[in-house]
Structure formats: structure tokens, C-alpha cells
Amino acid sequence: MRTILVALCILADLGGMAARATELKPDTAAAFDRYVRAMEARMDQETGRDQFLVVDRLPDTRRTETYAQLKNGQVYIEAMSAREGDRPIKVPSGLIHHWAGVIFIPEATYSEVKEVLRDYDCHEDTYKPQIRKSKLIERNGDESKVYFQFFNHSIVTVIINANFDVRDTQFGPGRFQTVTRSTRIAEVENADSPNEHEKPVGNDHGYMWRLYSYWRIEEKDGGVYVQNESVSLSRTVPALLAFIVNPLVKSIPRNVLAHLLTDTRNAVEKAAAKPAVPATESPKNERTGVGSAEIFGSANGVSGVGQSPAWIGARDNLLTGSAGLEAWRPGRLCVHLRMTNSCRRLVTAVVPMPISAFSKVKPTPSRSLGA
């Protein structure tokens, strides 16, 4: 996505040719749909030949070298192109941006990578600053609806609201695919101001009209290979400026895709290092509690401090960390919380509570911390 934004932001600065609103025409959208059908047909054929990743279709020697480079920490990036038979697919008044990349995460598991990719509420942390906001709207089995707000600042600032339909598919043991298809893309003007508003859908600067993203993961070789193949649609480049923009369209995606895959690897490794929550302390419903803590002394004087693991739960959003107790005044204690949520955001709080609330107790899920 940033490929499109950077290139077209440069156009906007070079005399305003791209600054004028451009309408997405029906034949442009139809050509993109034809392109996607051809691309997905190719992916299905390659999967049927046991070529689940794009590197699997490389010649033997090149494939062996590429796998060795991936296991050595490098990222594989390739410009892609879909065709109908032997013919390229022409897109009138539009540009197709189609790239694929693969990375290897050693010692990772299939489940760990899958969890990071499907944790949409945390994507604004995993992939910042390119994703400014993220939200899982609903999930029904292997289908989901999600919202992202994309951000780019190069010559001008571009913010885009986008809704996606997501479909997850299992391809046997250790193989998984998740596909996100844009259903609505709107450019935001005057973001974070009282005059913030969206431009009409399909009648904007044409930075991005469509975005389909295909994630594939495969567990083997002592880790997990992660692949992203994305195809997007933008407005065309004016012929007078094509010699400036075209090199950017070809070079920028490599860095952007490499960062996307590296961010994914970092998130998986960070999640793997996160302490596990004991199963006996996991809340199941919309309840709140603090883990066990032990204090010493009487109701009017405290001679020691208790410290223990703790959790705070609300629906499926679980905070984990530690809770420390210390004397605040006679008959009162302070609970010092240092927690992280599922997105690894740090949450701290100091909560005064009566000393009678603590006396060598086990977790009490029904007690509210705000009481």
C-alpha cells in the first residue's frame, strides 16, 4: 500500500496533476477483478502442484539457494504479474501493484504465527506506523470483518479508512492461508481535526482503490515460513511524470514488504517470549480479579509487603503481570499493578483498597478493582 501512497504523493507535489480528484471507472474496477481471478487461479494451480509458497516454483538450484538464504535470516521479494493465457491484463485508467515476499521464523510454531496474523486488534501495534488503527469487527468461524486505518507521510500526509472481508483456509497440517479483500476504501481529509471527513468513495486522489492481501504460512525446517502476496489498484501515472514515478513503484515495495514481514517475525518472537498465564487463573466471563497476595501484620499495621503474579480479565481481553501491596495508611493498602495486555501495551495503576480485602486469599474474580 505504501508503494502507491509514496509514488502518488510525489505526483501531488509536482504541479498538482495528481491532486485533482479522480473517479474510479467501472471498466477499471472490472479489469482489476479479472486480474485477481487470474492471480487466484495461478495460486490454486501451484498449490495443487505442492508449490504452496512462491519460492517453491523456482528452478531446483535457485530454490535450494533461496531456502538457504531464508533460513539465514534474509527476506525474499519478487515482483509478480498475472496473465490471461499468454496475454497481460490491461487495466484502463489504473495501475496494478503486485508483489510477494517470504520470510522464515526459526523455532516458531504454526499456531504462534497464526495467532499474530489473526489478532487484528493488535495490528496497529504490530505494523505501526503504516497501520494507524485496527479493529476486529466480527468473527464467524473462518470468516471475519476487520477495519484498518492506513497512514503514510512522505511529501504529504495520506490517511485511508479501509474495511475488509477476511477468509481463513486450512491446507492440511501446518499450512494456512488468510485472505483479506477490501470492501470499502475511503480517503480521509483533515484527520484529527474538527473538520475531519472522508472523500467520496471512488472519487478521490486515487492513491488506493482496491487492496487484496494473501498471507500463507507453512511450518517446516524447524520453524515457520511466512508469505505475503498483495495486489492493489491505484490511478495511472501521468505520462510526463512516469519516468520519475515508475522507478519508485518498482523499488519502494521491496523495502515496504521487507518491513511488513520483519514486523510479523518480531511480533511472533515477542509473543513467544511472553510469560504464559496459568490456566487456573484465566477468567472465562466478563469478570475482574487479582491474583493471590499475602500480607503480614494486623488490620491497623502492616509489617511487610506482598508480591505475586496477577491477572485482570474483561471478556477476552486479558491483562497479565504483577500486583504489589504496600502500606498506604492504617487500615488501607495500595495495590500497585504493572500489567500488559494481549497487544503487549503496558498498563500501570495504583489502586487504594481496605486491608480487609486481603488476607491470604486466592483469586477472587467477582471483586472489582474500582471498588
Coordinates of C-alpha atoms in Angstrom, one line a residue:
M1 CA 0.0 0.0 0.0
R2 CA 2.7 2.5 0.9
T3 CA 4.1 1.9 -2.6
I4 CA 1.1 3.6 -4.1
L5 CA 1.0 6.4 -1.5
V6 CA 4.6 7.4 -1.8
A7 CA 4.6 7.5 -5.5
L8 CA 1.4 9.4 -5.9
C9 CA 2.2 11.8 -3.1
I10 CA 5.2 12.8 -5.2
L11 CA 2.9 13.5 -8.1
A12 CA 0.8 15.7 -5.9
D13 CA 3.9 17.8 -5.1
L14 CA 4.9 18.1 -8.8
G15 CA 2.4 20.6 -10.0
G16 CA -0.9 19.3 -8.8
M17 CA -1.7 16.9 -11.6
A18 CA -2.5 14.1 -9.2
A19 CA -4.0 16.4 -6.6
R20 CA -7.3 16.7 -8.6
A21 CA -10.0 14.2 -7.7
T22 CA -10.1 11.1 -10.0
E23 CA -13.1 8.8 -10.4
L24 CA -12.7 5.1 -10.3
K25 CA -14.4 4.0 -13.6
P26 CA -16.4 0.7 -13.9
D27 CA -14.1 -0.7 -16.6
T28 CA -11.1 -0.1 -14.3
A29 CA -12.7 -2.0 -11.4
A30 CA -13.7 -4.8 -13.8
A31 CA -10.2 -5.1 -15.1
F32 CA -8.9 -5.4 -11.5
D33 CA -11.4 -8.2 -10.8
R34 CA -10.2 -10.0 -13.9
Y35 CA -6.6 -9.7 -12.7
V36 CA -7.5 -11.1 -9.3
R37 CA -9.3 -14.1 -10.8
A38 CA -6.2 -14.9 -12.9
M39 CA -3.9 -14.5 -9.9
E40 CA -6.0 -16.7 -7.7
A41 CA -6.2 -19.3 -10.5
R42 CA -2.4 -19.4 -10.6
M43 CA -2.2 -19.8 -6.8
D44 CA -4.7 -22.7 -6.9
Q45 CA -2.8 -24.4 -9.7
E46 CA 0.5 -24.0 -7.8
T47 CA -1.0 -25.3 -4.6
G48 CA -2.2 -28.4 -6.5
R49 CA 1.4 -29.0 -7.6
D50 CA 2.5 -28.7 -4.0
Q51 CA 4.0 -25.3 -4.6
F52 CA 2.5 -23.6 -1.6
L53 CA 5.0 -20.8 -1.4
V54 CA 6.2 -18.7 -4.4
V55 CA 9.8 -19.9 -3.8
D56 CA 8.6 -23.5 -4.4
R57 CA 8.1 -22.8 -8.1
L58 CA 11.7 -21.6 -8.6
P59 CA 14.1 -23.9 -10.6
D60 CA 15.8 -26.5 -8.4
T61 CA 19.1 -24.8 -7.9
R62 CA 17.6 -21.4 -7.3
R63 CA 15.0 -22.8 -4.9
T64 CA 17.7 -24.5 -2.8
E65 CA 19.7 -21.3 -2.6
T66 CA 16.7 -19.2 -1.7
Y67 CA 15.6 -21.6 1.1
A68 CA 19.2 -21.4 2.5
Q69 CA 19.0 -17.6 2.4
L70 CA 15.7 -17.5 4.1
K71 CA 16.9 -19.8 6.9
N72 CA 19.9 -17.4 7.2
G73 CA 17.5 -14.6 8.0
Q74 CA 17.1 -12.9 4.6
V75 CA 13.8 -11.9 3.0
Y76 CA 12.8 -13.0 -0.4
I77 CA 10.9 -10.4 -2.5
E78 CA 9.5 -10.8 -6.0
A79 CA 7.5 -8.6 -8.4
M80 CA 4.5 -10.6 -9.6
S81 CA 2.3 -10.4 -12.7
A82 CA -0.9 -12.2 -13.5
R83 CA -1.8 -13.1 -17.1
E84 CA -4.8 -14.5 -19.0
G85 CA -3.2 -17.2 -21.0
D86 CA -0.2 -15.6 -22.6
R87 CA -1.6 -12.1 -22.6
P88 CA -1.1 -9.4 -20.0
I89 CA -4.2 -7.9 -18.4
K90 CA -4.7 -4.3 -19.3
V91 CA -6.2 -2.0 -16.7
P92 CA -7.6 1.2 -18.3
S93 CA -7.1 4.3 -16.2
G94 CA -5.5 2.2 -13.4
L95 CA -2.2 0.7 -12.2
I96 CA -1.8 -2.8 -10.7
H97 CA 0.8 -3.2 -7.9
H98 CA 1.5 -6.9 -7.3
W99 CA 4.3 -8.2 -5.0
A100 CA 5.1 -11.2 -3.0
G101 CA 7.6 -11.8 -0.1
V102 CA 8.7 -14.6 2.1
I103 CA 10.5 -14.7 5.5
F104 CA 11.5 -17.6 7.8
I105 CA 10.9 -17.5 11.6
P106 CA 13.1 -20.1 13.3
E107 CA 11.7 -22.1 16.2
A108 CA 8.3 -20.6 15.7
T109 CA 5.2 -22.8 15.6
Y110 CA 2.3 -22.7 13.2
S111 CA -0.1 -21.7 16.0
E112 CA 2.1 -18.8 17.1
V113 CA 2.2 -17.2 13.7
K114 CA -1.5 -17.8 13.0
E115 CA -2.4 -16.1 16.3
V116 CA -0.4 -13.0 15.4
L117 CA -1.9 -12.7 11.9
R118 CA -5.4 -13.1 13.2
D119 CA -5.0 -10.7 16.2
Y120 CA -6.4 -7.8 14.2
D121 CA -6.9 -5.5 17.2
C122 CA -3.2 -5.6 17.7
H123 CA -2.2 -4.8 14.1
E124 CA -2.0 -1.1 14.9
D125 CA 0.9 -2.0 17.3
T126 CA 2.5 -4.8 15.2
Y127 CA 2.6 -2.8 11.9
K128 CA 2.8 0.8 13.1
P129 CA 3.1 3.5 11.8
Q130 CA 1.6 2.1 8.4
I131 CA -1.5 0.9 10.3
R132 CA -2.7 3.7 12.5
K133 CA -5.9 2.0 13.8
S134 CA -7.1 -1.6 13.6
K135 CA -10.2 -3.4 14.8
L136 CA -11.8 -6.8 14.5
I137 CA -15.5 -6.0 13.8
E138 CA -16.8 -9.6 13.9
R139 CA -15.7 -13.1 13.5
N140 CA -17.8 -16.1 12.4
G141 CA -15.8 -19.3 12.2
D142 CA -13.2 -18.9 9.4
E143 CA -14.7 -15.6 8.2
S144 CA -14.1 -12.1 9.7
K145 CA -14.7 -8.5 9.1
V146 CA -11.9 -6.0 10.0
Y147 CA -11.2 -2.3 9.8
F148 CA -7.8 -0.7 9.3
Q149 CA -6.8 3.0 9.1
F150 CA -3.6 3.3 6.9
F151 CA -1.2 6.1 7.3
N152 CA 1.6 7.5 5.2
H153 CA 3.6 10.7 5.4
S154 CA 6.2 11.5 2.7
I155 CA 5.6 14.7 0.9
V156 CA 2.0 14.9 2.0
T157 CA 0.1 13.0 4.7
V158 CA -2.3 10.4 3.4
I159 CA -4.8 8.6 5.7
I160 CA -7.2 5.9 4.4
N161 CA -10.0 4.1 6.1
A162 CA -10.5 0.6 4.8
N163 CA -12.8 -2.3 5.5
F164 CA -12.0 -5.9 4.6
D165 CA -13.6 -9.3 4.4
V166 CA -11.3 -12.0 5.6
R167 CA -11.4 -15.7 4.8
D168 CA -9.2 -18.3 6.5
T169 CA -8.4 -21.6 4.9
Q170 CA -6.5 -24.6 6.2
F171 CA -4.4 -26.5 3.7
G172 CA -3.6 -29.7 5.7
P173 CA -1.3 -29.9 8.7
G174 CA 1.0 -26.9 9.2
R175 CA -0.3 -24.9 6.2
F176 CA -2.7 -22.0 6.5
Q177 CA -3.9 -19.1 4.3
T178 CA -5.7 -15.9 5.3
V179 CA -7.1 -13.6 2.5
T180 CA -8.2 -10.0 3.1
R181 CA -10.3 -8.4 0.4
S182 CA -11.1 -4.7 0.6
T183 CA -14.9 -3.9 0.6
R184 CA -14.6 -0.2 1.2
I185 CA -11.7 2.3 0.9
A186 CA -12.1 6.0 1.7
E187 CA -9.5 8.7 1.8
V188 CA -9.6 10.9 4.9
E189 CA -9.2 14.6 4.8
N190 CA -8.2 16.9 7.7
A191 CA -7.6 13.9 10.0
D192 CA -7.8 14.6 13.8
S193 CA -9.4 18.0 13.3
P194 CA -13.0 19.2 13.8
N195 CA -13.3 19.2 10.0
E196 CA -12.2 15.5 9.5
H197 CA -14.2 13.8 6.8
E198 CA -14.0 11.2 4.1
K199 CA -13.8 11.9 0.4
P200 CA -16.5 10.2 -1.7
V201 CA -15.5 6.5 -2.2
G202 CA -14.0 6.0 -5.7
N203 CA -13.8 9.8 -6.3
D204 CA -10.6 10.9 -4.6
H205 CA -6.9 11.3 -5.3
G206 CA -6.7 7.6 -6.4
Y207 CA -3.9 6.7 -4.0
M208 CA -5.6 3.3 -3.4
W209 CA -8.9 2.0 -4.7
R210 CA -8.5 -1.8 -4.0
L211 CA -6.2 -3.9 -1.8
Y212 CA -6.2 -7.7 -1.6
S213 CA -3.7 -9.4 0.6
Y214 CA -2.9 -13.1 0.8
W215 CA -1.0 -14.4 3.8
R216 CA 0.4 -18.0 3.7
I217 CA 2.2 -19.8 6.5
E218 CA 3.9 -23.2 6.4
E219 CA 5.6 -24.9 9.3
K220 CA 8.7 -26.9 8.4
D221 CA 12.5 -26.9 8.7
G222 CA 12.3 -26.2 12.4
G223 CA 10.3 -23.0 12.1
V224 CA 7.6 -21.3 10.0
Y225 CA 7.8 -19.7 6.6
V226 CA 5.5 -16.6 6.3
Q227 CA 4.5 -15.3 2.9
N228 CA 2.6 -12.2 1.9
E229 CA 1.3 -11.6 -1.6
S230 CA -0.6 -8.4 -2.2
V231 CA -2.3 -6.8 -5.2
S232 CA -3.6 -3.3 -5.2
L233 CA -5.2 -0.8 -7.6
S234 CA -4.4 2.9 -8.0
R235 CA -4.8 5.6 -10.5
T236 CA -2.5 5.8 -13.5
V237 CA 0.6 7.9 -13.6
P238 CA 0.6 11.0 -16.0
A239 CA 2.9 10.2 -18.9
L240 CA 5.0 13.3 -18.3
L241 CA 5.9 12.2 -14.8
A242 CA 6.1 8.4 -15.4
F243 CA 9.9 8.5 -15.7
I244 CA 10.1 9.8 -12.2
V245 CA 7.4 7.7 -10.6
N246 CA 8.0 4.3 -12.3
P247 CA 11.4 3.6 -10.6
L248 CA 9.8 4.3 -7.2
V249 CA 6.9 2.0 -8.0
K250 CA 9.5 -0.7 -8.6
S251 CA 11.9 -0.1 -5.8
I252 CA 9.8 1.1 -2.8
P253 CA 7.7 -2.1 -2.4
R254 CA 10.8 -4.2 -1.7
N255 CA 11.6 -2.2 1.4
V256 CA 7.9 -1.9 2.5
L257 CA 7.3 -5.6 2.1
A258 CA 10.5 -6.5 3.9
H259 CA 9.4 -4.3 6.8
L260 CA 6.0 -5.9 6.8
L261 CA 7.4 -9.4 7.1
T262 CA 10.1 -8.4 9.6
D263 CA 7.4 -6.8 11.8
T264 CA 5.5 -10.1 11.7
R265 CA 8.6 -12.0 12.7
N266 CA 9.3 -9.6 15.5
A267 CA 5.7 -9.9 16.8
V268 CA 5.8 -13.7 16.8
E269 CA 9.1 -13.7 18.7
K270 CA 7.8 -11.2 21.1
A271 CA 4.6 -13.2 21.7
A272 CA 6.7 -16.4 22.2
A273 CA 8.7 -14.6 24.9
K274 CA 5.5 -13.5 26.8
P275 CA 5.0 -15.4 30.1
A276 CA 2.2 -17.9 29.9
V277 CA -0.9 -17.3 32.1
P278 CA -1.7 -20.3 34.4
A279 CA -4.8 -22.0 33.2
T280 CA -6.4 -21.9 36.7
E281 CA -6.2 -18.1 36.7
S282 CA -7.8 -17.4 33.3
P283 CA -11.2 -15.7 33.5
K284 CA -13.9 -17.1 31.3
N285 CA -16.6 -14.4 31.5
E286 CA -16.8 -10.6 32.0
R287 CA -15.3 -10.6 35.4
T288 CA -12.4 -8.9 37.1
G289 CA -10.0 -10.2 39.7
V290 CA -6.5 -10.0 41.2
G291 CA -4.2 -12.9 41.8
S292 CA -3.3 -14.2 45.2
A293 CA -1.2 -12.0 47.5
E294 CA 0.0 -12.4 51.1
I295 CA 0.4 -9.6 53.7
F296 CA 1.8 -9.6 57.2
G297 CA 0.5 -7.9 60.3
S298 CA -2.8 -6.7 61.7
A299 CA -5.7 -4.7 60.4
N300 CA -4.1 -1.4 61.6
G301 CA -0.5 -2.0 60.8
V302 CA 1.4 -3.7 58.0
S303 CA 4.9 -5.0 58.6
G304 CA 5.6 -6.4 55.2
V305 CA 4.7 -6.3 51.5
G306 CA 3.2 -9.0 49.3
Q307 CA 4.0 -9.5 45.7
S308 CA 2.5 -12.0 43.3
P309 CA 1.6 -12.7 39.7
A310 CA -1.8 -11.3 38.9
W311 CA -4.4 -11.0 36.1
I312 CA -7.2 -8.7 35.2
G313 CA -9.8 -10.0 32.8
A314 CA -12.7 -8.4 30.9
R315 CA -14.3 -10.6 28.3
D316 CA -11.5 -11.9 26.1
N317 CA -9.1 -9.1 26.8
L318 CA -6.7 -10.4 29.4
L319 CA -4.1 -8.3 31.3
T320 CA -1.2 -10.2 32.9
G321 CA 1.6 -9.0 35.1
S322 CA 2.3 -8.5 38.8
A323 CA 0.5 -6.9 41.7
G324 CA 2.4 -5.5 44.7
L325 CA 1.0 -4.5 48.0
E326 CA 2.3 -1.8 50.4
A327 CA 1.0 0.1 53.4
W328 CA -0.7 3.4 52.5
R329 CA -2.2 4.4 55.9
P330 CA -3.6 2.4 58.8
G331 CA -6.3 0.1 57.6
R332 CA -5.6 0.8 53.9
L333 CA -3.3 -0.7 51.3
C334 CA -2.2 0.3 47.8
V335 CA -2.3 -2.3 45.1
H336 CA 0.5 -1.5 42.5
L337 CA -0.3 -3.1 39.2
R338 CA 2.1 -3.5 36.3
M339 CA 0.4 -5.3 33.5
T340 CA 0.5 -5.9 29.8
N341 CA -2.5 -6.7 27.6
S342 CA -2.6 -9.0 24.6
C343 CA -1.0 -6.4 22.4
R344 CA 1.9 -6.0 24.9
R345 CA 0.8 -2.5 25.8
L346 CA 2.0 -1.6 29.3
V347 CA -0.8 -0.8 31.8
T348 CA 0.1 0.6 35.3
A349 CA -2.2 1.6 38.1
V350 CA -2.2 2.3 41.9
V351 CA -5.5 1.3 43.5
P352 CA -6.2 2.0 47.2
M353 CA -8.2 -0.8 48.9
P354 CA -9.2 -1.6 52.5
I355 CA -6.9 -4.0 54.2
S356 CA -9.8 -6.3 55.0
A357 CA -9.9 -7.1 51.3
F358 CA -6.7 -9.1 51.6
S359 CA -5.9 -12.0 54.0
K360 CA -4.0 -14.9 52.4
V361 CA -6.7 -15.2 49.7
K362 CA -6.8 -16.9 46.4
P363 CA -8.0 -15.1 43.3
T364 CA -11.5 -13.6 43.7
P365 CA -12.8 -13.0 40.2
S366 CA -16.0 -11.2 41.4
R367 CA -14.2 -8.4 43.1
S368 CA -14.0 -5.1 41.2
L369 CA -10.7 -3.2 41.3
G370 CA -12.6 0.0 41.1
A371 CA -14.5 -0.7 44.4

